[in-house]
Coordinates of C-alpha atoms and ligand atoms in Angstrom, one line a residue:
L82 CA 0.0 0.0 0.0
M83 CA 2.3 2.8 -1.2
M84 CA 1.2 6.2 0.0
T85 CA 1.5 9.0 -2.7
A86 CA 1.0 12.7 -2.2
P87 CA -2.7 13.5 -2.0
S88 CA -4.1 14.3 -5.4
A89 CA -5.7 17.7 -5.6
T90 CA -9.2 16.8 -4.8
F91 CA -11.0 13.6 -4.0
T92 CA -14.5 13.3 -5.4
Q93 CA -16.9 14.0 -2.5
T94 CA -18.5 10.6 -1.6
K95 CA -22.2 10.8 -2.3
P96 CA -24.1 10.4 0.9
T97 CA -26.2 7.2 0.6
E98 CA -29.8 7.8 -0.3
T99 CA -31.7 8.7 2.8
V100 CA -35.0 6.8 3.1
A101 CA -37.8 8.9 4.5
P102 CA -38.5 7.5 8.1
V103 CA -41.8 5.6 8.3
S104 CA -44.0 8.0 10.3
L105 CA -45.6 5.8 12.9
K106 CA -48.9 7.8 12.8
T107 CA -49.5 6.5 9.3
A108 CA -48.6 2.9 10.3
N109 CA -51.5 0.7 11.4
V110 CA -50.2 0.5 15.0
H111 CA -53.0 -1.8 16.0
N112 CA -52.4 -4.7 13.6
K113 CA -50.4 -7.7 15.0
S114 CA -47.7 -8.0 12.3
S115 CA -44.7 -5.7 12.9
L116 CA -43.7 -3.2 10.3
V117 CA -40.6 -5.4 9.5
S118 CA -42.7 -8.4 8.5
K119 CA -44.9 -6.1 6.4
A120 CA -41.8 -4.7 4.6
T121 CA -40.0 -8.1 4.2
P122 CA -41.4 -11.6 3.4
A123 CA -41.5 -13.6 6.7
V124 CA -38.4 -15.8 6.8
Y125 CA -39.5 -17.8 9.8
D126 CA -42.8 -19.1 11.0
W127 CA -42.3 -17.8 14.6
D128 CA -44.9 -20.1 15.9
T129 CA -43.2 -23.3 14.8
F130 CA -39.6 -21.9 15.0
K131 CA -37.1 -24.2 16.8
F132 CA -33.3 -24.3 17.0
A133 CA -31.5 -27.6 16.1
P134 CA -30.8 -29.6 19.3
I135 CA -27.3 -29.4 20.9
R136 CA -25.4 -30.7 24.0
E137 CA -23.6 -28.0 26.0
S138 CA -20.3 -29.9 25.7
Q139 CA -20.5 -29.5 21.9
V140 CA -20.4 -25.7 22.3
S141 CA -17.4 -25.8 24.7
R142 CA -15.5 -28.2 22.5
A143 CA -16.2 -26.1 19.4
M144 CA -14.5 -23.2 21.2
T145 CA -11.7 -24.8 23.1
K146 CA -10.7 -27.1 20.2
R147 CA -10.1 -24.1 18.0
Y148 CA -8.5 -21.9 20.7
F149 CA -5.9 -24.5 21.7
A150 CA -5.2 -25.4 18.0
D151 CA -4.5 -21.7 17.4
L152 CA -2.3 -21.5 20.5
D153 CA -0.3 -24.4 19.1
K154 CA -0.2 -23.1 15.6
Y155 CA 0.9 -19.5 16.6
A156 CA 3.4 -20.7 19.2
E157 CA 5.9 -20.1 16.4
S158 CA 4.8 -16.9 14.5
D159 CA 6.6 -14.9 11.9
V160 CA 5.4 -11.6 13.3
V161 CA 3.8 -10.7 16.6
I162 CA 1.9 -7.4 16.8
V163 CA 1.4 -6.2 20.3
G164 CA -1.7 -4.0 20.7
A165 CA -4.8 -4.0 18.5
G166 CA -5.3 -0.2 18.4
S167 CA -5.3 1.8 15.2
A168 CA -1.6 1.4 14.6
G169 CA -1.4 -2.3 15.4
L170 CA -4.4 -3.2 13.3
S171 CA -3.2 -1.0 10.4
A172 CA 0.1 -2.8 10.5
A173 CA -1.6 -6.2 10.6
Y174 CA -3.8 -5.3 7.7
V175 CA -1.0 -4.3 5.4
L176 CA 1.4 -7.1 6.4
A177 CA -1.2 -9.9 6.2
K178 CA -2.5 -8.8 2.9
A179 CA 1.0 -8.3 1.4
R180 CA 2.3 -11.6 2.7
P181 CA -0.4 -14.2 3.0
D182 CA 2.4 -16.8 3.7
L183 CA 3.3 -15.1 7.0
K184 CA 1.8 -16.2 10.3
I185 CA 0.8 -13.1 12.3
A186 CA -0.3 -13.2 15.9
I187 CA -2.0 -10.1 17.4
I188 CA -1.9 -9.8 21.2
E189 CA -4.4 -7.5 22.7
S190 CA -4.7 -7.0 26.5
N191 CA -8.3 -5.7 26.4
V192 CA -11.2 -8.0 25.7
A193 CA -12.2 -5.5 23.0
V194 CA -9.9 -4.2 20.3
G195 CA -9.5 -0.5 19.3
G196 CA -7.4 1.0 22.1
G197 CA -7.9 4.7 22.1
C198 CA -9.9 4.5 18.9
F199 CA -13.5 3.9 19.8
L200 CA -14.0 7.6 20.1
G201 CA -12.6 10.5 18.1
G202 CA -11.6 12.2 21.3
Q203 CA -13.2 13.1 24.7
L204 CA -16.4 11.1 23.9
F205 CA -16.8 13.0 20.6
S206 CA -17.4 10.1 18.2
A207 CA -16.4 11.4 14.7
M208 CA -12.8 10.6 13.6
V209 CA -10.4 13.0 11.9
L210 CA -7.6 11.7 9.7
R211 CA -5.3 14.2 8.0
K212 CA -4.4 13.5 4.3
P213 CA -2.7 11.5 2.9
A214 CA -4.1 8.9 5.4
D215 CA -7.4 9.2 3.4
Q216 CA -6.0 6.7 0.9
F217 CA -5.9 4.0 3.6
I218 CA -9.6 4.8 4.3
E219 CA -10.3 4.5 0.6
D220 CA -8.6 1.1 0.6
L221 CA -10.9 0.0 3.5
G222 CA -13.9 1.1 1.3
L223 CA -15.1 3.4 4.1
E224 CA -17.2 6.4 3.4
Y225 CA -15.9 9.8 4.7
E226 CA -16.5 13.5 4.3
D227 CA -13.7 15.4 2.6
E228 CA -12.8 18.6 4.4
G229 CA -9.9 19.6 2.2
N230 CA -6.7 18.9 4.2
F231 CA -8.4 16.2 6.3
I232 CA -11.2 13.8 6.2
V233 CA -13.9 12.7 8.7
V234 CA -15.2 9.2 9.3
K235 CA -18.6 9.6 10.9
H236 CA -17.7 7.4 13.9
A237 CA -14.3 6.2 15.1
A238 CA -15.9 2.9 16.0
L239 CA -16.9 2.5 12.4
F240 CA -13.3 2.8 11.3
I241 CA -11.8 0.4 13.9
T242 CA -14.5 -2.2 13.5
T243 CA -14.3 -2.2 9.7
L244 CA -10.5 -2.4 9.9
C245 CA -10.7 -5.2 12.5
S246 CA -13.2 -7.2 10.6
K247 CA -11.0 -7.1 7.5
V248 CA -7.9 -8.1 9.5
L249 CA -9.7 -11.0 11.2
A250 CA -11.1 -12.3 7.9
L251 CA -7.6 -12.8 6.7
P252 CA -6.6 -16.5 7.0
N253 CA -3.0 -15.9 8.3
V254 CA -3.9 -13.7 11.3
K255 CA -4.9 -14.7 14.8
L256 CA -6.1 -12.3 17.4
F257 CA -5.4 -13.3 21.0
N258 CA -7.5 -10.7 22.9
A259 CA -7.9 -10.4 26.7
T260 CA -4.2 -11.6 26.6
C261 CA -1.3 -9.3 27.4
V262 CA 2.4 -9.4 26.7
E263 CA 3.9 -9.4 30.1
D264 CA 7.5 -9.9 29.1
L265 CA 9.9 -10.3 26.1
I266 CA 12.0 -13.2 25.0
T267 CA 15.6 -12.3 24.4
R268 CA 18.5 -14.1 22.7
K269 CA 22.2 -13.4 22.5
D270 CA 23.5 -13.7 18.9
A271 CA 26.9 -15.1 18.0
A272 CA 28.6 -11.7 18.7
G273 CA 26.9 -11.6 22.1
A274 CA 24.5 -8.9 21.1
T275 CA 20.9 -9.1 22.5
R276 CA 17.9 -9.3 20.2
I277 CA 14.2 -9.9 20.8
A278 CA 13.0 -13.3 19.8
G279 CA 9.4 -13.4 21.0
V280 CA 6.9 -12.5 23.7
V281 CA 5.7 -13.8 27.0
T282 CA 1.9 -13.7 27.4
N283 CA -0.7 -14.3 30.0
W284 CA -4.4 -13.8 30.2
T285 CA -4.8 -10.2 31.2
L286 CA -6.9 -11.1 34.3
V287 CA -4.0 -13.4 35.4
S288 CA -1.4 -10.7 34.8
M289 CA -3.5 -8.3 36.9
H290 CA -3.3 -10.6 40.0
H291 CA 0.4 -11.5 40.1
D292 CA 0.5 -9.6 43.5
D293 CA -2.4 -11.5 45.1
Q294 CA -2.0 -14.9 43.5
S295 CA 1.1 -17.1 43.1
C296 CA 2.7 -15.8 39.9
M297 CA 1.2 -17.9 37.1
D298 CA 3.7 -19.3 34.6
P299 CA 3.0 -17.6 31.3
N300 CA 2.7 -18.8 27.7
T301 CA 5.3 -17.9 25.1
I302 CA 5.3 -17.1 21.4
N303 CA 8.6 -17.2 19.4
S304 CA 8.7 -14.9 16.4
K305 CA 11.2 -13.3 14.1
V306 CA 10.0 -9.8 14.7
I307 CA 7.7 -7.9 17.1
I308 CA 5.8 -4.8 16.1
S309 CA 4.9 -3.1 19.3
C310 CA 1.9 -0.7 19.2
T311 CA 0.9 -0.5 22.8
G312 CA 0.1 3.2 22.9
H313 CA 1.4 5.9 25.1
D314 CA 1.9 5.6 28.8
G315 CA -1.0 4.1 30.8
P316 CA -1.6 1.1 33.0
M317 CA -0.6 -1.2 30.2
G318 CA 0.7 1.3 27.6
A319 CA 4.1 1.7 26.1
F320 CA 4.9 -1.8 27.4
C321 CA 7.8 -2.9 25.2
V322 CA 9.6 0.5 25.5
K323 CA 9.2 0.4 29.3
R324 CA 10.4 -3.2 29.5
L325 CA 13.4 -2.6 27.3
A326 CA 14.2 0.5 29.5
S327 CA 13.9 -1.6 32.7
L328 CA 16.4 -4.1 31.2
G329 CA 18.8 -1.2 30.5
L330 CA 18.5 -2.0 26.8
L331 CA 16.8 1.3 25.7
K332 CA 16.6 4.8 26.9
R333 CA 13.0 5.9 27.5
N334 CA 12.1 9.5 26.8
A335 CA 8.5 10.3 27.8
M336 CA 5.9 11.7 25.5
G337 CA 5.9 15.5 24.8
A338 CA 3.0 18.0 24.9
L339 CA 0.4 18.3 22.2
D340 CA 1.5 19.7 18.8
M341 CA -0.5 18.1 16.0
N342 CA 1.6 19.2 13.1
K343 CA 4.9 18.2 14.7
A344 CA 3.6 15.0 16.3
E345 CA 2.0 13.2 13.3
D346 CA 4.9 13.8 10.9
A347 CA 7.5 12.7 13.6
I348 CA 5.6 9.5 14.6
V349 CA 5.4 8.3 11.0
K350 CA 8.9 9.4 10.0
N351 CA 10.4 7.7 13.1
T352 CA 8.5 4.4 12.9
R353 CA 11.4 2.0 12.9
E354 CA 13.2 -0.9 14.5
V355 CA 14.1 0.6 18.0
F356 CA 15.9 -2.6 19.1
P357 CA 17.1 -5.6 17.2
G358 CA 13.9 -7.7 16.6
L359 CA 11.5 -5.0 17.7
I360 CA 9.8 -2.3 15.6
C361 CA 7.9 0.4 17.5
A362 CA 4.8 2.2 16.0
G363 CA 2.0 4.5 16.9
M364 CA 1.9 6.4 20.2
E365 CA 4.3 3.9 21.9
L366 CA 7.0 5.6 19.9
S367 CA 6.3 8.9 21.6
E368 CA 7.4 7.2 24.8
C369 CA 10.7 6.2 23.2
D370 CA 11.6 9.4 21.4
S371 CA 9.6 11.9 23.4
H372 CA 7.6 13.0 20.3
N373 CA 4.8 15.4 20.9
R374 CA 1.3 14.0 21.2
M375 CA -1.3 14.9 18.6
G376 CA -4.6 14.5 20.4
P377 CA -7.7 13.3 18.4
T378 CA -6.3 13.0 14.9
F379 CA -5.5 9.4 13.7
G380 CA -3.7 9.7 10.4
A381 CA -0.3 9.2 11.9
M382 CA -1.5 6.0 13.7
V383 CA -2.7 4.5 10.4
L384 CA 0.4 5.5 8.4
S385 CA 2.7 4.5 11.3
G386 CA 1.1 1.0 11.1
V387 CA 1.6 1.0 7.3
K388 CA 5.2 2.0 7.7
A389 CA 5.8 -0.6 10.4
A390 CA 4.6 -3.3 8.1
E391 CA 6.9 -2.1 5.3
E392 CA 9.8 -1.9 7.8
A393 CA 9.2 -5.5 8.9
L394 CA 9.4 -6.7 5.3
K395 CA 12.4 -4.6 4.6
V396 CA 14.5 -5.2 7.7
Y397 CA 13.9 -8.9 8.3
D398 CA 14.2 -12.0 6.2
L399 CA 10.6 -13.0 6.7
Ligands
48N537 O1 -4.9 3.1 20.5 P1 -3.7 2.6 21.3 O2 -3.6 3.1 22.7 O3 -2.4 2.9 20.5 P2 -2.1 3.3 19.0 O4 -0.7 3.8 19.0 O5 -2.6 2.3 18.1 O6 -3.1 4.6 18.8 C1 -2.9 5.7 19.7 C2 -4.2 6.6 19.5 O7 -5.3 5.9 20.0 C3 -4.0 7.8 20.4 O8 -3.5 7.7 21.5 C4 -4.5 9.1 19.8 C5 -3.9 9.4 18.4 N1 -4.1 10.2 20.7 C6 -3.0 10.7 20.9 C7 -2.8 11.6 22.1 O9 -2.3 12.7 21.9 O10 -3.2 11.2 23.2 O11 -3.8 1.0 21.3 C8 -2.8 0.3 22.1 C9 -3.4 -1.1 22.4 C10 -4.6 -1.0 23.3 O12 -5.7 -1.7 22.8 C11 -4.1 -1.7 24.6 O13 -5.0 -2.4 25.3 C12 -3.0 -2.6 24.0 O14 -2.4 -1.9 23.0 N2 -1.9 -3.0 24.9 C13 -1.4 -4.2 25.1 N3 -1.8 -5.4 24.5 C14 -1.1 -6.4 24.8 N4 0.0 -6.4 25.7 C15 0.3 -5.3 26.3 N5 1.3 -5.3 27.2 C16 -0.4 -4.1 26.0 N6 -0.3 -2.8 26.4 C17 -1.2 -2.1 25.7

């Protein structure tokens, strides 16, 4: 997905035809059938409707069989992406589409994906992306309003759920949500230099109780490269930068104050391998290089994810 400079104007997407709302006062509110069955042929005879029989164990087995088969399959992954926010999912989308032969595991500590992206900002739901990130939105087939130097997707949740649905539909991607990376796997190479060789994971609820339960041994995933997109500082944020700093392997420089113009260019331009085997993207990078923050504009998150995917293909023999 190569980004080119924004062409002069994008044709304004035609708003979909608005259907005049059915005014209830004209509907025959006393008849039994609902408006829906009037508008659409009845698919089910609700009086005789019945689900196929099932045993509860069949449902459990259908889930556990697949979950543990995936744990086994992705125990050796080509790429692990930490964090399913806008940067992590954008990286997964580009990488998994470009290289369907790669096994890509996404580790997300929350039950739900999206990170800081379910809202545009401070509970305002529309999402702003500055050009040229509009081409990524075009690639997703999402409608948007063109405001000249930026675009607006009507709800940030529409963006992240569309992106997530496309990522999860790809056969070479597995999302392990409610699962957090709680440590890194390191290796010394022949010259004695340290590199990252995978992640240590645990179910997030387990990780949150290490202090009041015996420390549960974790699960591990070996991989050639980690793309870390765990966001800026927060209870779980900036994980890999903070862990590398605690190992004395990286100097951490905390995120700067808000400056949209500086922040977005810097985050995309500096998306890179920050440590052998580990690429950092999105707002986690601001905790590594003390880039400014940009607040509720998401173009840099998307393009940082795109660049992280391209860096992974360029830097590593995947
Ligand atoms: O959305 P975030 O936090 O991170 P990004 O970099 O994808 O997007 C950042 C963006 O939402 C902003 O912060 C905007 C642009 N505002 C900037 C500003 O000025 O404030 O997603 C990170 C994801 C979250 O879903 C976390 O739950 C997850 O990473 N996560 C982890 N997942 C697994 N293991 C961990 N240790 C971990 N830590 C965080």
